[in-house]
mmCIF file of C-alpha atoms in Angstrom:
data_model
loop_
_atom_site.group_PDB
_atom_site.id
_atom_site.type_symbol
_atom_site.label_atom_id
_atom_site.label_comp_id
_atom_site.label_asym_id
_atom_site.label_seq_id
_atom_site.Cartn_x
_atom_site.Cartn_y
_atom_site.Cartn_z
ATOM 1 C CA MET J 1 -30.626 -0.230 5.001
ATOM 2 C CA MET J 2 -27.442 -1.278 6.530
ATOM 3 C CA GLN J 3 -28.102 -4.594 7.478
ATOM 4 C CA ASN J 4 -29.878 -4.820 3.488
ATOM 5 C CA SER J 5 -26.852 -3.137 1.763
ATOM 6 C CA THR J 6 -24.449 -5.639 3.599
ATOM 7 C CA ASN J 7 -26.242 -8.806 2.378
ATOM 8 C CA SER J 8 -26.411 -6.802 -1.102
ATOM 9 C CA VAL J 9 -22.548 -6.988 -0.938
ATOM 10 C CA LYS J 10 -22.555 -9.971 -0.029
ATOM 11 C CA LYS J 11 -24.917 -11.421 -2.684
ATOM 12 C CA LEU J 12 -23.570 -9.198 -5.284
ATOM 13 C CA VAL J 13 -19.980 -10.623 -4.714
ATOM 14 C CA MET J 14 -21.085 -14.171 -5.080
ATOM 15 C CA SER J 15 -23.307 -13.650 -7.990
ATOM 16 C CA SER J 16 -20.110 -12.157 -9.761
ATOM 17 C CA LEU J 17 -19.593 -15.972 -11.145
ATOM 18 C CA THR J 18 -22.894 -16.725 -12.592
ATOM 19 C CA ALA J 19 -22.071 -18.172 -15.941
ATOM 20 C CA GLY J 20 -22.691 -16.544 -19.773
ATOM 21 C CA ALA J 21 -20.812 -13.772 -19.025
ATOM 22 C CA ILE J 22 -21.287 -10.483 -21.149
ATOM 23 C CA CYS J 23 -17.871 -9.594 -21.606
ATOM 24 C CA ALA J 24 -15.024 -12.369 -20.068
ATOM 25 C CA THR J 25 -12.950 -10.495 -17.523
ATOM 26 C CA SER J 26 -11.149 -13.459 -15.660
ATOM 27 C CA ALA J 27 -7.622 -11.610 -15.980
ATOM 28 C CA PHE J 28 -8.537 -9.252 -13.070
ATOM 29 C CA ALA J 29 -8.325 -12.308 -10.729
ATOM 30 C CA SER J 30 -4.938 -11.013 -8.515
ATOM 31 C CA PRO J 31 -1.701 -13.278 -8.549
ATOM 32 C CA VAL J 32 -0.932 -15.977 -5.331
ATOM 33 C CA ILE J 33 2.396 -15.556 -4.169
ATOM 34 C CA THR J 34 3.650 -18.785 -1.982
ATOM 35 C CA ALA J 35 5.340 -19.146 1.010
ATOM 36 C CA TYR J 36 7.562 -21.602 1.029
ATOM 37 C CA LYS J 37 9.176 -23.905 4.374
ATOM 38 C CA VAL J 38 12.439 -23.464 5.434
ATOM 39 C CA ASP J 39 14.799 -25.710 8.044
ATOM 40 C CA GLY J 40 16.990 -22.965 9.342
ATOM 41 C CA ASP J 41 16.365 -19.513 11.364
ATOM 42 C CA ILE J 42 15.346 -16.672 9.044
ATOM 43 C CA LYS J 43 15.139 -13.908 11.680
ATOM 44 C CA ASN J 44 18.008 -12.489 10.642
ATOM 45 C CA ILE J 45 18.082 -13.116 7.036
ATOM 46 C CA GLY J 46 18.591 -10.253 4.709
ATOM 47 C CA VAL J 47 18.042 -9.979 0.213
ATOM 48 C CA GLU J 48 21.465 -11.770 -0.013
ATOM 49 C CA SER J 49 20.551 -14.379 1.725
ATOM 50 C CA SER J 50 20.896 -18.371 0.093
ATOM 51 C CA PHE J 51 17.565 -19.496 1.831
ATOM 52 C CA TRP J 52 15.584 -17.320 -1.302
ATOM 53 C CA ARG J 53 16.710 -19.732 -3.656
ATOM 54 C CA LYS J 54 13.691 -22.191 -1.733
ATOM 55 C CA ALA J 55 11.552 -20.027 -3.091
ATOM 56 C CA LYS J 56 9.976 -19.111 -7.001
ATOM 57 C CA GLU J 57 9.016 -15.215 -7.757
ATOM 58 C CA THR J 58 6.168 -14.807 -8.304
ATOM 59 C CA GLU J 59 5.638 -11.297 -10.341
ATOM 60 C CA ILE J 60 2.838 -8.738 -9.360
ATOM 61 C CA ILE J 61 1.755 -5.383 -10.649
ATOM 62 C CA ALA J 62 1.948 -2.078 -9.138
ATOM 63 C CA TYR J 63 0.044 0.879 -10.107
ATOM 64 C CA PRO J 64 0.645 4.539 -9.740
ATOM 65 C CA GLN J 65 -1.577 5.821 -7.001
ATOM 66 C CA THR J 66 -3.422 8.517 -7.956
ATOM 67 C CA THR J 67 -6.367 8.777 -5.640
ATOM 68 C CA ILE J 68 -4.663 12.251 -4.233
ATOM 69 C CA HIS J 69 -2.374 14.733 -6.476
ATOM 70 C CA LEU J 70 0.590 16.122 -3.944
ATOM 71 C CA ASN J 71 0.031 19.994 -4.005
ATOM 72 C CA ASP J 72 3.697 20.062 -5.629
ATOM 73 C CA LYS J 73 3.585 20.976 -9.459
ATOM 74 C CA LYS J 74 6.942 19.940 -9.827
ATOM 75 C CA ALA J 75 6.132 16.274 -8.618
ATOM 76 C CA ASN J 76 2.700 15.878 -10.305
ATOM 77 C CA GLU J 77 4.806 17.385 -13.716
ATOM 78 C CA LEU J 78 7.125 14.572 -12.993
ATOM 79 C CA ASN J 79 4.718 11.394 -13.030
ATOM 80 C CA ASP J 80 2.468 12.792 -14.709
ATOM 81 C CA GLY J 81 1.675 9.835 -17.560
ATOM 82 C CA ASN J 82 3.330 6.664 -14.863
ATOM 83 C CA LYS J 83 3.146 3.376 -16.338
ATOM 84 C CA ALA J 84 2.479 -0.020 -13.774
ATOM 85 C CA LYS J 85 5.615 -1.515 -12.310
ATOM 86 C CA LYS J 86 6.365 -5.020 -12.378
ATOM 87 C CA ILE J 87 7.576 -6.839 -8.582
ATOM 88 C CA LYS J 88 8.446 -9.835 -7.963
ATOM 89 C CA VAL J 89 8.095 -11.691 -4.758
ATOM 90 C CA LYS J 90 9.633 -14.171 -2.307
ATOM 91 C CA ALA J 91 8.048 -15.778 -0.149
ATOM 92 C CA LEU J 92 9.491 -17.950 2.692
ATOM 93 C CA THR J 93 9.004 -19.446 6.755
ATOM 94 C CA ASP J 94 10.385 -20.967 8.676
ATOM 95 C CA GLY J 95 7.800 -22.020 11.269
ATOM 96 C CA GLN J 96 7.861 -19.007 13.757
ATOM 97 C CA ASN J 97 8.762 -16.045 11.054
ATOM 98 C CA ILE J 98 7.735 -14.725 7.200
ATOM 99 C CA ALA J 99 9.764 -13.158 4.908
ATOM 100 C CA PHE J 100 9.196 -11.433 1.878
ATOM 101 C CA LYS J 101 11.690 -10.143 -0.617
ATOM 102 C CA MET J 102 11.099 -7.859 -3.253
ATOM 103 C CA GLU J 103 12.926 -7.285 -6.432
ATOM 104 C CA TRP J 104 12.338 -4.158 -8.715
ATOM 105 C CA ALA J 105 13.109 -2.062 -11.741
ATOM 106 C CA ASP J 106 15.372 1.782 -11.092
ATOM 107 C CA LYS J 107 17.401 3.218 -13.155
ATOM 108 C CA THR J 108 18.324 5.789 -10.320
ATOM 109 C CA GLU J 109 19.561 5.474 -7.208
ATOM 110 C CA SER J 110 18.439 7.923 -4.967
ATOM 111 C CA ILE J 111 19.414 8.085 -1.589
ATOM 112 C CA GLN J 112 18.477 10.520 1.034
ATOM 113 C CA SER J 113 21.457 12.475 2.834
ATOM 114 C CA GLY J 114 22.227 15.328 5.084
ATOM 115 C CA ASN J 115 21.687 15.706 8.866
ATOM 116 C CA ALA J 116 17.687 15.945 8.091
ATOM 117 C CA ILE J 117 14.612 14.751 6.153
ATOM 118 C CA LYS J 118 14.716 17.234 3.301
ATOM 119 C CA ASN J 119 12.466 18.091 1.956
ATOM 120 C CA THR J 120 13.827 18.848 -1.720
ATOM 121 C CA GLU J 121 15.318 15.209 -1.595
ATOM 122 C CA PHE J 122 13.600 12.416 -1.825
ATOM 123 C CA ALA J 123 14.401 8.840 -1.522
ATOM 124 C CA ASP J 124 14.026 5.349 -3.063
ATOM 125 C CA GLY J 125 11.730 2.723 -0.483
ATOM 126 C CA PHE J 126 9.519 0.251 -0.284
ATOM 127 C CA ALA J 127 7.189 -0.945 2.093
ATOM 128 C CA VAL J 128 5.223 -3.899 2.546
ATOM 129 C CA GLN J 129 1.902 -4.095 4.513
ATOM 130 C CA PHE J 130 -0.381 -5.953 6.144
ATOM 131 C CA ALA J 131 -4.170 -6.372 7.026
ATOM 132 C CA ALA J 132 -4.663 -7.094 11.067
ATOM 133 C CA LYS J 133 -7.754 -7.975 10.418
ATOM 134 C CA TYR J 134 -9.362 -10.348 7.880
ATOM 135 C CA ASP J 135 -11.662 -12.765 9.091
ATOM 136 C CA ASP J 136 -14.235 -11.561 6.323
ATOM 137 C CA PRO J 137 -13.107 -11.321 2.633
ATOM 138 C CA LEU J 138 -15.962 -8.693 1.715
ATOM 139 C CA LYS J 139 -14.372 -6.177 4.809
ATOM 140 C CA LEU J 140 -10.963 -6.198 4.164
ATOM 141 C CA PRO J 141 -9.841 -2.873 5.279
ATOM 142 C CA TYR J 142 -8.534 -0.223 3.056
ATOM 143 C CA ILE J 143 -5.851 -0.759 0.923
ATOM 144 C CA GLY J 144 -4.250 3.037 1.723
ATOM 145 C CA MET J 145 -2.852 2.485 5.162
ATOM 146 C CA GLY J 146 -6.217 0.852 6.216
ATOM 147 C CA SER J 147 -9.472 2.252 7.317
ATOM 148 C CA GLU J 148 -11.602 3.005 10.615
ATOM 149 C CA GLY J 149 -12.126 -0.547 12.713
ATOM 150 C CA ARG J 150 -9.465 -2.391 9.727
ATOM 151 C CA PRO J 151 -6.210 -1.869 10.836
ATOM 152 C CA VAL J 152 -2.869 -2.796 9.064
ATOM 153 C CA MET J 153 0.837 -2.831 10.172
ATOM 154 C CA VAL J 154 3.374 -1.163 7.773
ATOM 155 C CA TYR J 155 6.981 -1.815 7.005
ATOM 156 C CA LEU J 156 8.490 0.636 5.578
ATOM 157 C CA GLN J 157 11.839 1.227 3.972
ATOM 158 C CA LYS J 158 13.922 4.201 2.736
ATOM 159 C CA ALA J 159 17.653 3.878 1.238
ATOM 160 C CA VAL J 160 19.198 7.134 3.394
ATOM 161 C CA ALA J 161 22.666 7.444 4.343
ATOM 162 C CA LYS J 162 23.698 8.816 7.648
ATOM 163 C CA LEU J 163 20.919 10.546 8.870
ATOM 164 C CA PHE J 164 21.180 12.650 12.669
ATOM 165 C CA GLU J 165 17.802 13.774 14.435
ATOM 166 C CA PRO J 166 16.871 13.718 18.002
ATOM 167 C CA ASN J 167 16.726 10.130 19.215
ATOM 168 C CA GLY J 168 14.731 10.752 22.528
ATOM 169 C CA ASN J 169 16.795 10.791 24.983
ATOM 170 C CA GLY J 170 17.305 14.333 25.424
ATOM 171 C CA ASP J 171 20.959 14.216 24.386
ATOM 172 C CA VAL J 172 21.121 17.542 23.078
ATOM 173 C CA ALA J 173 25.227 17.875 23.548
ATOM 174 C CA LYS J 174 25.592 15.821 21.177
ATOM 175 C CA GLN J 175 23.635 17.681 18.651
ATOM 176 C CA VAL J 176 25.728 20.725 18.336
ATOM 177 C CA ASN J 177 28.364 21.266 15.470
ATOM 178 C CA ARG J 178 31.604 19.917 15.990
ATOM 179 C CA ALA J 179 32.966 23.444 16.087
ATOM 180 C CA ASN J 180 30.841 24.588 19.083
ATOM 181 C CA SER J 181 31.366 21.988 21.202
ATOM 182 C CA PRO J 182 34.251 22.378 24.514
ATOM 183 C CA TYR J 183 36.579 19.691 22.506
ATOM 184 C CA PHE J 184 39.896 19.843 21.034
ATOM 185 C CA GLN J 185 42.406 17.445 19.819
ATOM 186 C CA LYS J 186 41.863 13.937 21.431
ATOM 187 C CA ASP J 187 38.387 14.874 23.189
ATOM 188 C CA LEU J 188 36.915 16.355 20.567
ATOM 189 C CA GLU J 189 38.204 12.377 18.608
ATOM 190 C CA ARG J 190 36.131 10.574 20.587
ATOM 191 C CA PHE J 191 33.178 13.521 20.324
ATOM 192 C CA ASP J 192 33.187 12.524 17.100
ATOM 193 C CA ILE J 193 32.904 9.036 17.165
ATOM 194 C CA ASP J 194 30.114 9.331 19.448
ATOM 195 C CA VAL J 195 28.362 10.935 17.180
ATOM 196 C CA ALA J 196 29.055 8.600 14.341
ATOM 197 C CA HIS J 197 27.450 6.200 16.701
ATOM 198 C CA LEU J 198 24.174 8.204 17.318
ATOM 199 C CA ALA J 199 23.583 8.170 13.371
ATOM 200 C CA ARG J 200 21.134 6.580 12.079
ATOM 201 C CA LYS J 201 22.070 4.116 8.826
ATOM 202 C CA SER J 202 19.265 2.934 8.051
ATOM 203 C CA TYR J 203 15.090 3.951 7.819
ATOM 204 C CA GLN J 204 13.440 1.121 8.387
ATOM 205 C CA LYS J 205 10.291 1.424 10.787
ATOM 206 C CA GLY J 206 7.035 -0.443 11.408
ATOM 207 C CA PHE J 207 3.449 1.569 11.695
ATOM 208 C CA VAL J 208 0.348 0.380 12.859
ATOM 209 C CA ALA J 209 -2.734 3.129 10.822
ATOM 210 C CA GLU J 210 -6.546 3.055 10.418
ATOM 211 C CA GLY J 211 -6.445 5.277 7.182
ATOM 212 C CA PHE J 212 -4.885 7.920 6.056
ATOM 213 C CA GLY J 213 -3.084 10.258 8.705
ATOM 214 C CA SER J 214 -3.180 8.131 11.178
ATOM 215 C CA MET J 215 -0.055 5.953 11.003
ATOM 216 C CA THR J 216 2.386 5.721 14.073
ATOM 217 C CA GLU J 217 4.937 4.059 15.160
ATOM 218 C CA ILE J 218 5.828 1.202 17.240
ATOM 219 C CA LYS J 219 9.332 2.720 19.226
ATOM 220 C CA ASP J 220 7.994 0.336 22.067
ATOM 221 C CA LYS J 221 9.899 -3.044 20.519
ATOM 222 C CA SER J 222 6.966 -4.423 20.798
ATOM 223 C CA SER J 223 6.768 -5.640 16.745
ATOM 224 C CA GLU J 224 10.127 -6.862 16.114
ATOM 225 C CA PHE J 225 11.127 -7.204 12.283
ATOM 226 C CA LEU J 226 13.920 -6.675 9.962
ATOM 227 C CA MET J 227 14.375 -5.257 6.706
ATOM 228 C CA ASP J 228 17.235 -4.937 4.255
ATOM 229 C CA MET J 229 17.447 -2.638 1.021
ATOM 230 C CA LYS J 230 20.248 -3.480 -1.858
ATOM 231 C CA TYR J 231 20.593 -1.804 -5.380
ATOM 232 C CA LYS J 232 21.621 -4.029 -8.060
ATOM 233 C CA LYS J 233 23.482 -2.096 -10.716
ATOM 234 C CA LYS J 234 24.020 -4.327 -13.872
ATOM 235 C CA ILE J 235 25.146 -3.322 -17.420
ATOM 236 C CA PHE J 236 22.689 -5.991 -19.291
ATOM 237 C CA GLY J 237 18.831 -5.771 -17.733
ATOM 238 C CA ALA J 238 17.279 -3.228 -15.411
ATOM 239 C CA SER J 239 19.141 -1.601 -12.539
ATOM 240 C CA GLY J 240 16.987 -1.850 -9.759
ATOM 241 C CA TRP J 241 15.790 -2.706 -6.212
ATOM 242 C CA GLU J 242 16.229 -5.931 -3.912
ATOM 243 C CA GLY J 243 14.295 -5.456 -0.583
ATOM 244 C CA SER J 244 13.310 -7.760 1.857
ATOM 245 C CA VAL J 245 11.615 -7.581 5.353
ATOM 246 C CA VAL J 246 10.923 -10.461 7.938
ATOM 247 C CA ARG J 247 8.734 -10.364 11.087
ATOM 248 C CA PRO J 248 7.148 -13.409 13.374
ATOM 249 C CA LEU J 249 4.171 -15.381 12.562
ATOM 250 C CA ASN J 250 2.116 -13.747 14.930
ATOM 251 C CA ASP J 251 2.612 -10.497 17.266
ATOM 252 C CA ASN J 252 0.450 -8.023 19.247
ATOM 253 C CA TYR J 253 -0.686 -6.347 15.554
ATOM 254 C CA VAL J 254 -0.999 -9.484 13.506
ATOM 255 C CA LYS J 255 -1.332 -12.750 13.750
ATOM 256 C CA ILE J 256 -0.989 -15.654 11.034
ATOM 257 C CA TYR J 257 -2.162 -19.353 11.029
ATOM 258 C CA ASN J 258 -2.055 -21.591 8.446
ATOM 259 C CA ASP J 259 -4.684 -20.032 6.659
ATOM 260 C CA PRO J 260 -4.152 -17.155 3.101
ATOM 261 C CA ILE J 261 -3.409 -14.074 4.519
ATOM 262 C CA PRO J 262 -3.891 -10.431 2.622
ATOM 263 C CA VAL J 263 -0.602 -8.893 1.674
ATOM 264 C CA ALA J 264 0.480 -5.438 -0.338
ATOM 265 C CA PHE J 265 3.444 -3.770 -1.754
ATOM 266 C CA ALA J 266 4.501 -0.566 -2.488
ATOM 267 C CA VAL J 267 7.594 0.912 -3.806
ATOM 268 C CA TRP J 268 8.905 4.841 -4.408
ATOM 269 C CA ASP J 269 10.671 6.407 -6.664
ATOM 270 C CA GLY J 270 12.529 9.445 -5.437
ATOM 271 C CA ASP J 271 14.002 10.214 -9.104
ATOM 272 C CA LYS J 272 10.247 11.770 -9.409
ATOM 273 C CA MET J 273 9.983 13.043 -6.065
ATOM 274 C CA HIS J 274 7.946 9.981 -4.671
ATOM 275 C CA ARG J 275 6.571 9.913 -1.540
ATOM 276 C CA ASP J 276 4.121 9.673 1.229
ATOM 277 C CA GLY J 277 0.857 8.910 -0.916
ATOM 278 C CA LEU J 278 2.751 9.068 -4.529
ATOM 279 C CA LYS J 279 3.964 5.708 -4.734
ATOM 280 C CA HIS J 280 3.387 3.068 -6.742
ATOM 281 C CA LEU J 281 1.029 0.468 -4.938
ATOM 282 C CA SER J 282 0.111 -3.022 -5.460
ATOM 283 C CA THR J 283 -3.853 -4.803 -4.439
ATOM 284 C CA TRP J 284 -4.319 -7.040 -1.694
ATOM 285 C CA ILE J 285 -2.349 -10.062 -2.715
ATOM 286 C CA ILE J 286 -3.343 -13.655 -1.395
ATOM 287 C CA VAL J 287 -0.480 -16.024 0.329
ATOM 288 C CA GLU J 288 -0.422 -19.414 0.654
ATOM 289 C CA PHE J 289 1.023 -21.640 2.643
ATOM 290 C CA ASP J 290 2.791 -24.523 0.513
ATOM 291 C CA GLY J 291 1.634 -27.236 1.360
ATOM 292 C CA VAL J 292 -0.723 -26.411 3.595
ATOM 293 C CA GLN J 293 -4.487 -27.389 4.139
ATOM 294 C CA SER J 294 -5.989 -24.887 5.330
ATOM 295 C CA ASP J 295 -9.612 -23.091 5.171
ATOM 296 C CA ASP J 296 -9.444 -20.739 1.779
ATOM 297 C CA LYS J 297 -12.069 -19.178 1.926
ATOM 298 C CA LEU J 298 -10.285 -15.756 1.912
ATOM 299 C CA LYS J 299 -8.769 -16.566 -1.481
ATOM 300 C CA LYS J 300 -11.905 -17.818 -3.283
ATOM 301 C CA GLU J 301 -14.209 -14.847 -1.973
ATOM 302 C CA PHE J 302 -12.343 -11.580 -1.608
ATOM 303 C CA ASP J 303 -11.179 -10.960 -5.714
ATOM 304 C CA LYS J 304 -13.986 -12.540 -7.846
ATOM 305 C CA PRO J 305 -13.986 -11.952 -11.626
ATOM 306 C CA LEU J 306 -16.645 -10.974 -12.760
ATOM 307 C CA ASP J 307 -17.918 -13.097 -15.246
ATOM 308 C CA ASN J 308 -20.828 -11.063 -16.326
ATOM 309 C CA ALA J 309 -20.380 -7.749 -16.401
ATOM 310 C CA ASP J 310 -21.412 -5.471 -19.287
ATOM 311 C CA LEU J 311 -17.881 -3.141 -19.658
ATOM 312 C CA LYS J 312 -19.768 -0.968 -22.384
ATOM 313 C CA ASN J 313 -22.741 -0.265 -20.291
ATOM 314 C CA GLY J 314 -20.151 -0.139 -16.859
ATOM 315 C CA ALA J 315 -18.624 2.924 -18.821
ATOM 316 C CA GLU J 316 -22.116 4.508 -19.440
ATOM 317 C CA LEU J 317 -23.427 4.155 -15.798
ATOM 318 C CA THR J 318 -20.369 4.869 -14.395
ATOM 319 C CA LYS J 319 -20.418 8.604 -16.559
ATOM 320 C CA MET J 320 -23.940 9.237 -15.651
ATOM 321 C CA HIS J 321 -23.216 8.503 -11.369
ATOM 322 C CA CYS J 322 -19.729 9.019 -11.010
ATOM 323 C CA ALA J 323 -18.232 11.241 -13.166
ATOM 324 C CA SER J 324 -19.967 14.926 -11.392
ATOM 325 C CA CYS J 325 -17.264 14.320 -8.687
ATOM 326 C CA HIS J 326 -14.802 11.815 -10.313
ATOM 327 C CA ASN J 327 -12.163 11.976 -12.327
ATOM 328 C CA TYR J 328 -11.239 9.193 -13.855
ATOM 329 C CA GLY J 329 -8.849 8.427 -17.098
ATOM 330 C CA ASN J 330 -10.044 10.380 -19.898
ATOM 331 C CA VAL J 331 -13.381 12.122 -18.920
ATOM 332 C CA ASN J 332 -12.316 15.468 -16.474
ATOM 333 C CA ASP J 333 -15.958 16.247 -15.935
ATOM 334 C CA ALA J 334 -15.713 17.013 -12.564
ATOM 335 C CA ALA J 335 -16.135 20.275 -11.129
ATOM 336 C CA SER J 336 -13.372 20.310 -9.757
ATOM 337 C CA ALA J 337 -10.511 18.111 -9.486
ATOM 338 C CA TYR J 338 -10.261 18.322 -5.132
ATOM 339 C CA MET J 339 -14.338 17.003 -5.453
ATOM 340 C CA ALA J 340 -13.652 13.286 -5.136
ATOM 341 C CA PRO J 341 -10.693 10.497 -5.190
ATOM 342 C CA ASN J 342 -9.182 10.639 -8.588
ATOM 343 C CA LEU J 343 -10.334 6.620 -10.180
ATOM 344 C CA SER J 344 -7.614 6.488 -13.144
ATOM 345 C CA ASN J 345 -5.782 3.590 -11.359
ATOM 346 C CA ILE J 346 -8.690 2.332 -9.027
ATOM 347 C CA GLY J 347 -9.058 -1.025 -10.702
ATOM 348 C CA GLY J 348 -5.004 -1.464 -9.789
ATOM 349 C CA TYR J 349 -5.123 -1.633 -6.723
ATOM 350 C CA SER J 350 -8.829 -2.430 -5.198
ATOM 351 C CA THR J 351 -10.706 -5.622 -4.854
ATOM 352 C CA THR J 352 -13.720 -6.315 -6.304
ATOM 353 C CA PRO J 353 -15.446 -6.314 -3.161
ATOM 354 C CA TYR J 354 -14.193 -2.306 -1.585
ATOM 355 C CA LEU J 355 -15.956 -1.494 -4.899
ATOM 356 C CA ILE J 356 -19.109 -2.968 -3.954
ATOM 357 C CA GLU J 357 -19.078 -1.641 -0.651
ATOM 358 C CA SER J 358 -18.196 1.803 -1.720
ATOM 359 C CA ILE J 359 -20.775 2.027 -4.129
ATOM 360 C CA LEU J 360 -23.516 0.497 -1.934
ATOM 361 C CA GLU J 361 -21.820 1.447 1.960
ATOM 362 C CA PRO J 362 -19.708 4.416 1.314
ATOM 363 C CA HIS J 363 -19.920 5.450 4.817
ATOM 364 C CA ASN J 364 -18.179 2.467 5.540
ATOM 365 C CA VAL J 365 -14.791 3.329 4.098
ATOM 366 C CA ILE J 366 -14.003 7.073 4.220
ATOM 367 C CA VAL J 367 -10.448 8.473 2.014
ATOM 368 C CA PRO J 368 -9.912 11.498 4.530
ATOM 369 C CA GLY J 369 -9.500 13.806 1.516
ATOM 370 C CA TYR J 370 -6.439 16.436 0.670
ATOM 371 C CA ASN J 371 -6.833 18.687 3.172
ATOM 372 C CA PRO J 372 -9.057 18.732 6.373
ATOM 373 C CA ASN J 373 -9.476 22.517 6.474
ATOM 374 C CA ALA J 374 -11.063 21.876 2.967
ATOM 375 C CA HIS J 375 -14.074 24.199 2.006
ATOM 376 C CA SER J 376 -17.381 21.998 2.878
ATOM 377 C CA ASN J 377 -17.981 22.326 -0.981
ATOM 378 C CA PHE J 378 -14.899 20.531 -2.132
ATOM 379 C CA ALA J 379 -15.027 18.205 1.898
ATOM 380 C CA TRP J 380 -15.079 14.684 0.972
ATOM 381 C CA TYR J 381 -16.967 13.686 4.153
ATOM 382 C CA TYR J 382 -18.417 15.421 6.984
ATOM 383 C CA GLY J 383 -18.388 15.102 11.096
ATOM 384 C CA ASP J 384 -15.515 13.704 13.227
ATOM 385 C CA LYS J 385 -14.299 10.754 15.157
ATOM 386 C CA GLU J 386 -16.535 11.016 17.600
ATOM 387 C CA SER J 387 -19.438 12.325 16.408
ATOM 388 C CA GLY J 388 -19.007 9.859 13.127
ATOM 389 C CA LYS J 389 -18.118 10.167 9.902
ATOM 390 C CA THR J 390 -20.597 10.365 7.192
ATOM 391 C CA SER J 391 -19.092 10.410 3.010
ATOM 392 C CA ALA J 392 -19.733 12.809 1.192
ATOM 393 C CA MET J 393 -20.235 10.169 -1.477
ATOM 394 C CA PRO J 394 -24.514 9.523 -1.112
ATOM 395 C CA ALA J 395 -25.195 5.333 -1.181
ATOM 396 C CA PHE J 396 -26.165 4.102 -5.005
ATOM 397 C CA ASP J 397 -28.291 1.130 -3.407
ATOM 398 C CA TYR J 398 -30.478 2.225 -5.425
ATOM 399 C CA LEU J 399 -29.286 0.672 -8.331
ATOM 400 C CA SER J 400 -29.965 -2.869 -9.489
ATOM 401 C CA GLU J 401 -27.257 -5.634 -8.815
ATOM 402 C CA GLN J 402 -26.198 -6.090 -12.654
ATOM 403 C CA GLU J 403 -25.946 -1.860 -12.711
ATOM 404 C CA VAL J 404 -23.464 -1.979 -9.764
ATOM 405 C CA LEU J 405 -21.548 -4.902 -11.205
ATOM 406 C CA ASP J 406 -21.525 -3.670 -14.480
ATOM 407 C CA ILE J 407 -20.396 -0.678 -12.802
ATOM 408 C CA VAL J 408 -17.196 -2.211 -10.894
ATOM 409 C CA GLY J 409 -16.872 -4.484 -13.385
ATOM 410 C CA TYR J 410 -15.496 -0.916 -15.831
ATOM 411 C CA LEU J 411 -14.046 0.589 -12.660
ATOM 412 C CA LYS J 412 -11.854 -2.664 -12.667
ATOM 413 C CA THR J 413 -10.575 -1.733 -16.136
ATOM 414 C CA LEU J 414 -9.125 2.112 -14.781
ATOM 415 C CA LYS J 415 -5.276 0.843 -14.754
ATOM 416 C CA ALA J 416 -1.985 1.925 -15.988
ATOM 417 C CA GLU J 417 -0.429 0.547 -18.685
ATOM 418 C CA VAL J 418 2.428 -1.571 -17.300
ATOM 419 C CA GLU J 419 6.024 -0.651 -18.517
#
């Protein structure tokens, strides 16, 4: 059955370009970012580098991630009815490194401060996600931090003031209040200087992940990267952030050659208490290298438009087969809001092959759920990593090919209005 389902996924994606459209949906096609070649080393590039003048920007859309609601009433109220955000992206390469620059509007500059990460103060931030494995366009990692067997690399930066935290060196002598230190006068001044040098003035981290709850920070310097983030306050026009990240084309985690690659982008708004999964997230976006003739299999197949999907029938089928567990848009018929992932913006950050695979082979990519200790009636999967996980969602492989395409075509319309 699994082999038959896999073949069905491929067949369905291939048939999505069939002529004779009932309802044209070519607008679902994602934009393509071009990485421009520059002469010069971009290893230390920041947002204000003159190199960026050589690149053309591409506008992408990041949608509110509504898969899971936080157990935070105030945050949920602040983000109720969020619209999608426009992000302008540029890309550069020097043949050894690849860099991205993002620009997005944000009316408020939210900087996290204090001597520890607080639960009442949240930072603006951004992230760039790379698929570590992308040889099969139909089996890309889950957009939300990857999936088991399909890892991703995530680079995250937050807007922070000076932060102090244990540095892993066991140096507790300088992690005390100066009034409790054994120093006076000039010795105390030197103590203050030493403490200041321990402060983290920039929060930028690299992670590997294979799904929710699996993010693991890379601390051994096996992944070199550099990030930059600056707030641009404007009198005329929208104020907002510029952020950049640069990394080698090849390292132990992601290997980038001349072929197109999938990259995703996310932004957080601290003023709306954004953190973790509460953010705006793009779908996988194809990045190709300017002037390079390469195998564009990924570009051709990863998110084909569904030109022969009947959206009206898809809406009816979705309500019939999905609404008892999933809430979406104005449909709130699920027995519980925690029964299954909310699909309200699924069309904004999911690719066509992912949606087809989720319908036919739901066990392949399992979203962990809102609570690992949830009541069995509301668990999103059964089993564990050792014994194997089984999705609580059954496989809908009994649906006809056209019915699956109709459902996917409708799901692709589920996304917030762009602000």
